[in-house]
């Protein structure tokens, strides 16, 4: 048997033990993990320094180096995040529905863990702790496969978390860090359909496509967030402007940031010049269609590619549309099923926008930036799904479980011969 | 573009229209479809006669011929099933949760259709109508790929159902029957990740493995049902016997029938001889481990393969265990995550059995044969999942939808710069 298969099988066995832990035991474990990270701060920061040094030798960009870097404050933040997960409600064992059938069998739907979750991610070492905490809290085993650039940091963090597992009398394999980063090893991991219940890739589109294209295990993912804001005729312009600036500028690198602004022709004359000025003042480059360009000084022309792009930068595509229907058609054509916003005073238009679009998150008069597990009330976020299966949109603890059936009877039979 | 891709794209476009239909419109459509089948009975039965004739020429077995055969009564049953789906509650648009966040945005979870569902199935022509009805009721487009043995029947049924779509002013492509049955065509269909949201294979294990192994689109499936009944020490023997006979004999070809009986050693002496007699009287062959064989006259010895087998026949494997733990270990080792039964008077044992096993359906003192969408209250069943993702156990209309987020605000922003 290959090493990775042995590791995965051990994780599956260990997951059986995690699945049966009480909420109290899981919360105590997460608290102990938080403390272990703080206790091991020196070792973790030293390991991180090795990653940073290696990265600088390779000449990575400053953005990448920043994502990679840990310091005492950031490590404290990671520990706090573990304690935060400990404080969240436990989805496991939750009875979501109960029905007594005509024959008096009692049918319950009860949440159970998925089993073994493989996280495939890049750069940020905090994912090692965050993902482990969420998977374990939901009763799962977790296989962590981070990027080579963070291998020392991830190894040190995992060692610390595994110590907490060990000290709690639990099998360490419940948290398995893959230290063999060869391509063939990850490929093999993604084929283990009888062992791995779900793979969640987090990182750039390249990583996610690699996982989605090679996995035989189920994958939940989103490739990109091409989020739209549509400003309807008669919308409150001040409100539309605020949502636009928040959506585009507050964190352009986030997947829930706006990439395209659609404006109804009836409001374009008044709104677009003001919107363009507000965006420009904040350094945003505007790529406009012909009608929008006529209202915006010095706009670059928008191309087809711009409409489909996730800029992840201070750039926005702008288009004037003739109707709500045209806005809906545009979003259906170019959207990524992530998050869409309508700004309107018309309830019927809001309803039509919501019902016509099947994106994971649709906002009426609220910022696209609320498309986030924490903001939507999930407590924490393990990822975002734009796959319309199992989970759609930001995924919290509940998305790491599934409902099954528990039936209680008194000897009922169906059709005894 | 290939033919199958064109068909699938047309289905996706048509699915947009179906997704927005009111419950009333969908129910009227299903009623019209039921009527269309009855109106076209002559054509459908003539087409079915061609399939039967071709099958007889090929020399298929009588069981297969029976699955394939339609008559006026069976066709009436198919029409009734469509009307039954019309009467079920509509999951689409259901608001499952609503929360007002501290910043006063209102976050709703709302059920939306999955999109396009590909059904891959064999033999029984009723699946063509049943699957179409369930997918359409849940607001989806459906691509139907039945077996070559039923191609004339399926084509005639689909033509009838499409007429009802057309007469309701809806795009026929919402129901797409694949008439090109070449292997490369189904393989291509299963690669269309941007078009097909879910594939559901129904049929023998060979078909299901083919779909699971070749699909890049998500697949929900179960390979087989190796269902266990464990009779605990101190169980009510009369009750245990009734559940055993119902579970094994009432329909041995069903996936929710029992394959293995596990008996606690403390009750084996009294229970097993009676159980064996009751099974024998009903023609059931017993394959027993050594200890069970000592209590059962003329039992064949059970092999490792027998414990893992879905017999789909009047055969049962029987094993004596020393404890509840040993029963749980046996089920974990040989089970298929489908359905398990415990017969016990001990609540703590029942709880331990339920919590230790993560099978899709766990029964306490009730027949394994209730592991069925209709019996569990789902109204109808499109399939059964033993994949712990999206849906686990019998799948009804709800499993053909997913929850997304709808947020309503009054201009709230997250972090306006």
XYZ file of C-alpha atoms in Angstrom, chain B:
417
model
C -20.210 21.328 -31.225
C -21.202 17.701 -30.686
C -24.841 16.670 -30.778
C -24.931 15.684 -27.119
C -23.427 19.005 -26.052
C -26.025 20.885 -28.127
C -28.780 18.826 -26.526
C -27.412 19.468 -23.053
C -27.057 23.217 -23.674
C -30.641 23.385 -24.920
C -31.744 21.530 -21.798
C -29.864 24.018 -19.617
C -31.563 26.961 -21.309
C -34.947 25.286 -20.966
C -34.228 24.564 -17.305
C -34.106 28.318 -16.672
C -37.751 28.509 -17.715
C -38.741 25.502 -15.595
C -36.942 26.957 -12.574
C -39.222 29.960 -12.606
C -42.556 28.162 -13.019
C -45.101 28.511 -10.239
C -46.088 25.419 -8.276
C -49.509 25.535 -9.944
C -47.992 25.612 -13.428
C -45.722 22.676 -12.638
C -48.577 20.644 -11.178
C -50.776 21.360 -14.192
C -47.910 20.249 -16.432
C -47.556 16.954 -14.564
C -51.296 16.332 -14.774
C -51.173 17.027 -18.505
C -48.236 14.639 -18.839
C -50.197 11.907 -17.068
C -53.099 12.459 -19.444
C -50.795 12.492 -22.466
C -49.465 9.040 -21.523
C -53.010 7.688 -21.343
C -53.995 9.383 -24.599
C -50.950 7.905 -26.321
C -51.364 4.448 -24.759
C -51.662 2.661 -28.104
C -48.457 4.130 -29.465
C -46.557 3.504 -26.239
C -47.698 -0.093 -25.936
C -46.866 -0.727 -29.602
C -43.377 0.683 -29.057
C -43.018 -1.472 -25.966
C -44.028 -4.543 -27.966
C -41.116 -3.817 -30.332
C -38.706 -3.707 -27.362
C -40.099 -6.950 -25.977
C -39.844 -8.651 -29.370
C -36.243 -7.498 -29.794
C -35.445 -8.667 -26.285
C -36.949 -12.085 -26.889
C -34.939 -12.438 -30.067
C -31.843 -11.718 -28.007
C -32.997 -14.244 -25.447
C -33.093 -12.100 -22.320
C -34.244 -13.651 -19.076
C -37.833 -13.581 -17.896
C -37.020 -11.246 -14.973
C -35.590 -8.693 -17.411
C -38.533 -9.122 -19.772
C -40.901 -8.534 -16.873
C -39.140 -5.312 -15.919
C -39.378 -4.153 -19.510
C -43.006 -5.056 -20.195
C -45.797 -2.465 -20.190
C -49.529 -3.154 -20.310
C -52.537 -0.848 -19.916
C -52.529 -1.373 -16.167
C -48.834 -0.605 -15.745
C -49.159 2.454 -17.974
C -52.044 3.583 -15.777
C -49.726 3.127 -12.808
C -47.105 5.358 -14.452
C -49.725 8.059 -15.081
C -50.883 7.770 -11.470
C -47.298 8.207 -10.295
C -47.097 11.493 -12.237
C -50.293 12.735 -10.590
C -48.836 11.681 -7.255
C -45.746 13.839 -7.865
C -48.081 16.718 -8.767
C -49.679 16.361 -5.337
C -46.372 16.590 -3.449
C -45.260 19.853 -1.802
C -42.973 21.978 -3.982
C -39.509 22.405 -2.433
C -38.543 25.317 -4.718
C -38.686 28.741 -3.092
C -39.027 27.284 0.383
C -37.427 29.569 2.969
C -35.779 27.116 5.349
C -34.238 29.692 7.694
C -34.402 33.418 8.256
C -32.115 35.434 10.503
C -31.713 39.136 11.121
C -28.035 39.877 11.699
C -26.807 42.500 14.211
C -26.386 44.998 11.324
C -30.046 44.335 10.413
C -29.450 42.611 7.079
C -31.994 39.797 6.787
C -30.430 36.525 5.667
C -32.685 33.825 4.232
C -31.845 30.311 3.082
C -34.010 29.530 0.068
C -34.282 26.299 -1.929
C -33.452 26.558 -5.656
C -33.348 23.860 -8.343
C -30.016 22.166 -9.063
C -30.265 22.958 -12.784
C -29.774 20.047 -15.179
C -29.947 16.456 -13.973
C -28.795 13.515 -16.060
C -30.524 10.211 -15.263
C -28.684 7.115 -16.502
C -30.785 3.971 -16.104
C -31.646 0.525 -17.390
C -34.629 -1.579 -18.361
C -37.726 -0.219 -16.588
C -39.431 2.317 -18.895
C -41.368 3.789 -15.957
C -38.151 5.529 -14.853
C -38.457 7.749 -17.944
C -41.703 9.213 -16.645
C -40.946 9.047 -12.904
C -37.563 10.727 -13.133
C -38.830 13.381 -15.529
C -41.718 14.202 -13.197
C -39.529 14.535 -10.102
C -36.847 16.599 -11.837
C -39.384 18.968 -13.405
C -41.389 19.344 -10.189
C -38.166 20.414 -8.461
C -37.618 23.013 -11.202
C -34.876 21.201 -13.086
C -34.208 20.227 -16.652
C -33.666 16.510 -17.139
C -31.543 14.520 -19.567
C -32.705 10.912 -19.748
C -30.431 8.168 -20.966
C -32.154 4.816 -20.696
C -30.958 1.426 -21.846
C -30.982 0.156 -25.421
C -33.389 -2.646 -24.442
C -36.121 -0.045 -23.732
C -35.305 2.504 -26.418
C -38.631 2.313 -28.270
C -40.685 2.453 -25.091
C -38.611 5.340 -23.726
C -38.835 7.260 -26.988
C -42.610 6.876 -27.120
C -43.043 7.900 -23.474
C -40.728 10.881 -23.897
C -42.595 11.985 -27.049
C -45.811 11.962 -25.089
C -44.354 13.930 -22.172
C -42.737 16.441 -24.546
C -46.084 17.032 -26.207
C -47.446 18.060 -22.818
C -44.511 20.445 -22.357
C -45.111 21.929 -25.795
C -48.843 22.326 -25.210
C -48.066 24.133 -21.944
C -45.933 26.597 -23.921
C -42.724 25.331 -22.393
C -39.478 24.443 -24.147
C -39.443 20.738 -24.966
C -35.716 20.572 -24.288
C -36.462 20.685 -20.557
C -36.978 16.950 -21.036
C -34.288 15.560 -23.281
C -34.113 11.870 -24.125
C -30.739 10.764 -25.442
C -31.486 8.494 -28.377
C -27.873 8.066 -29.398
C -26.867 5.217 -27.125
C -23.216 4.929 -28.129
C -20.725 4.586 -25.333
C -18.765 7.653 -26.432
C -21.921 9.749 -26.270
C -22.686 8.910 -22.664
C -19.015 9.401 -21.829
C -19.166 12.881 -23.321
C -22.382 13.678 -21.450
C -20.664 12.754 -18.186
C -17.834 15.237 -18.902
C -20.086 18.300 -19.362
C -19.224 19.892 -16.011
C -20.407 23.371 -17.011
C -23.827 22.109 -18.111
C -24.855 19.035 -16.121
C -25.211 19.698 -12.391
C -25.766 16.119 -11.256
C -25.821 12.601 -12.695
C -27.918 9.906 -11.023
C -27.277 6.353 -12.211
C -29.949 3.745 -11.488
C -29.540 0.099 -12.286
C -27.100 -2.715 -11.695
C -23.768 -2.244 -9.971
C -21.997 -2.429 -13.345
C -23.876 0.569 -14.725
C -23.364 2.541 -11.538
C -19.623 1.842 -11.438
C -19.338 2.829 -15.098
C -20.971 6.193 -14.399
C -19.046 6.794 -11.172
C -15.719 5.932 -12.753
C -16.133 8.004 -15.898
C -18.086 11.039 -14.772
C -16.514 14.406 -14.163
C -19.919 15.839 -13.297
C -21.074 15.167 -9.708
C -22.648 11.727 -9.232
C -24.969 10.572 -6.461
C -25.303 6.836 -6.233
C -25.342 3.711 -4.205
C -23.563 0.605 -5.397
C -25.400 -1.930 -3.300
C -27.340 -2.460 -0.121
C -25.684 -4.895 2.260
C -28.222 -4.397 5.054
C -27.773 -5.948 8.499
C -30.138 -6.878 11.291
C -28.552 -7.272 14.717
C -30.567 -9.112 17.367
C -29.370 -7.953 20.768
C -29.247 -10.026 23.945
C -32.626 -9.811 25.641
C -34.457 -8.777 22.460
C -38.098 -9.664 21.915
C -37.702 -12.847 19.874
C -41.122 -12.699 18.251
C -40.500 -9.149 17.125
C -36.981 -9.994 15.910
C -38.365 -12.876 13.896
C -41.063 -10.754 12.272
C -38.533 -8.098 11.282
C -36.190 -10.765 9.957
C -38.809 -12.400 7.751
C -40.089 -9.055 6.461
C -36.545 -7.811 5.870
C -35.349 -10.900 4.014
C -38.382 -12.349 2.288
C -40.874 -9.611 1.414
C -38.832 -8.480 -1.617
C -35.381 -10.036 -1.821
C -34.477 -8.150 -5.022
C -34.798 -4.757 -3.285
C -31.674 -2.979 -2.042
C -33.252 -2.447 1.393
C -33.652 -6.181 1.998
C -31.529 -7.899 4.628
C -28.377 -9.733 3.612
C -26.836 -10.529 6.995
C -28.266 -11.487 10.379
C -26.060 -10.881 13.423
C -27.180 -12.519 16.664
C -25.828 -11.932 20.159
C -24.502 -15.178 21.671
C -26.783 -14.856 24.711
C -29.907 -15.073 22.592
C -28.556 -17.322 19.824
C -29.502 -20.669 21.426
C -33.127 -19.741 21.729
C -33.549 -17.510 18.694
C -31.487 -18.985 15.896
C -33.220 -22.377 15.529
C -36.608 -20.633 15.287
C -35.244 -18.022 12.899
C -33.692 -20.708 10.709
C -36.946 -22.631 10.579
C -38.975 -19.567 9.637
C -36.494 -18.674 6.893
C -36.298 -22.226 5.567
C -40.070 -22.456 5.346
C -39.905 -19.467 3.038
C -37.170 -20.955 0.912
C -34.260 -18.947 2.276
C -30.790 -20.479 2.078
C -28.703 -19.912 5.201
C -24.943 -19.362 5.141
C -23.717 -19.476 8.709
C -20.491 -18.928 10.615
C -19.293 -21.807 12.809
C -21.193 -20.865 15.929
C -24.420 -20.202 14.079
C -24.034 -23.404 12.083
C -23.993 -25.357 15.337
C -27.530 -24.110 16.019
C -28.911 -24.432 12.505
C -29.370 -27.740 10.744
C -27.823 -28.029 7.260
C -26.469 -24.482 7.027
C -23.800 -23.848 4.417
C -20.635 -22.240 5.800
C -20.464 -18.469 5.306
C -17.394 -17.084 3.539
C -15.850 -13.627 3.707
C -17.461 -12.935 0.349
C -20.888 -13.815 1.727
C -20.568 -11.117 4.389
C -19.891 -8.508 1.723
C -22.502 -9.771 -0.730
C -25.768 -8.208 -1.799
C -27.482 -11.504 -2.647
C -30.654 -9.937 -4.117
C -32.050 -13.413 -3.599
C -33.416 -15.786 -0.932
C -30.018 -16.201 0.738
C -28.863 -14.830 4.098
C -25.539 -14.808 5.919
C -25.816 -15.483 9.666
C -23.204 -14.866 12.337
C -23.143 -15.098 16.129
C -21.353 -12.205 17.863
C -20.106 -11.837 21.417
C -21.243 -8.286 21.922
C -22.875 -5.180 20.511
C -19.354 -3.910 19.794
C -18.594 -6.948 17.679
C -21.811 -6.421 15.717
C -20.852 -2.771 15.124
C -17.351 -3.795 14.012
C -18.800 -6.365 11.614
C -21.135 -3.799 10.043
C -18.370 -1.213 9.756
C -16.190 -3.766 8.044
C -18.656 -5.362 5.641
C -21.482 -2.851 5.383
C -22.338 -0.608 2.442
C -23.608 2.412 4.458
C -27.167 1.674 3.295
C -29.475 0.441 6.093
C -28.906 -1.323 9.419
C -31.406 -2.596 12.000
C -31.010 -3.261 15.709
C -33.625 -5.287 17.580
C -33.253 -4.518 21.269
C -35.085 -3.658 24.474
C -32.074 -1.703 25.771
C -32.200 2.031 25.038
C -28.498 2.504 25.713
C -27.664 -0.238 23.214
C -29.986 1.306 20.654
C -28.314 4.682 21.127
C -24.849 3.207 20.840
C -25.773 1.320 17.661
C -27.226 4.454 16.086
C -24.309 6.689 17.067
C -21.553 4.217 16.205
C -22.796 3.533 12.713
C -22.932 6.168 10.045
C -25.073 4.279 7.573
C -27.638 6.361 5.690
C -30.557 4.757 7.521
C -30.441 3.160 10.958
C -33.569 1.451 12.317
C -34.368 0.575 15.902
C -36.988 -2.185 16.099
C -38.308 -1.550 12.585
C -37.927 -3.387 9.286
C -35.073 -2.558 6.921
C -37.720 -2.459 4.202
C -38.851 0.982 5.420
C -35.637 2.387 3.938
C -37.557 3.844 1.026
C -38.516 7.384 0.057
C -42.248 6.727 0.214
C -42.106 4.898 3.549
C -39.865 7.561 5.140
C -42.227 10.356 4.124
C -40.413 11.815 1.102
C -43.459 11.204 -1.105
C -41.444 9.654 -3.931
C -37.910 8.544 -4.545
C -35.522 9.432 -7.358
C -32.748 7.240 -5.971
C -30.757 6.341 -2.902
C -27.439 7.838 -1.921
C -24.752 6.129 0.090
C -22.416 9.020 -0.735
C -22.190 11.182 2.382
C -22.611 14.397 0.432
C -25.663 16.470 -0.494
C -28.089 13.672 0.276
C -27.667 10.476 2.273
C -30.252 7.713 2.032
C -33.461 7.794 -0.023
C -33.686 10.969 -2.124
C -36.939 12.784 -2.784
C -37.791 16.127 -4.362
C -35.799 18.100 -1.823
C -32.610 16.294 -2.873
C -33.125 17.778 -6.347
C -32.719 21.287 -4.933
C -30.083 23.125 -2.909
C -30.252 25.988 -0.419
C -28.835 29.362 -1.385
C -28.691 32.736 0.344
C -31.005 35.679 -0.244
C -30.078 38.825 1.677
C -32.167 41.971 2.069
C -30.749 45.197 3.409
C -31.252 48.938 3.475
C -27.891 49.962 2.141
C -25.660 48.272 4.714
C -21.964 48.164 3.889
C -19.173 46.136 5.418
C -16.157 48.373 5.599
C -16.561 51.365 3.348
C -13.206 53.025 2.767
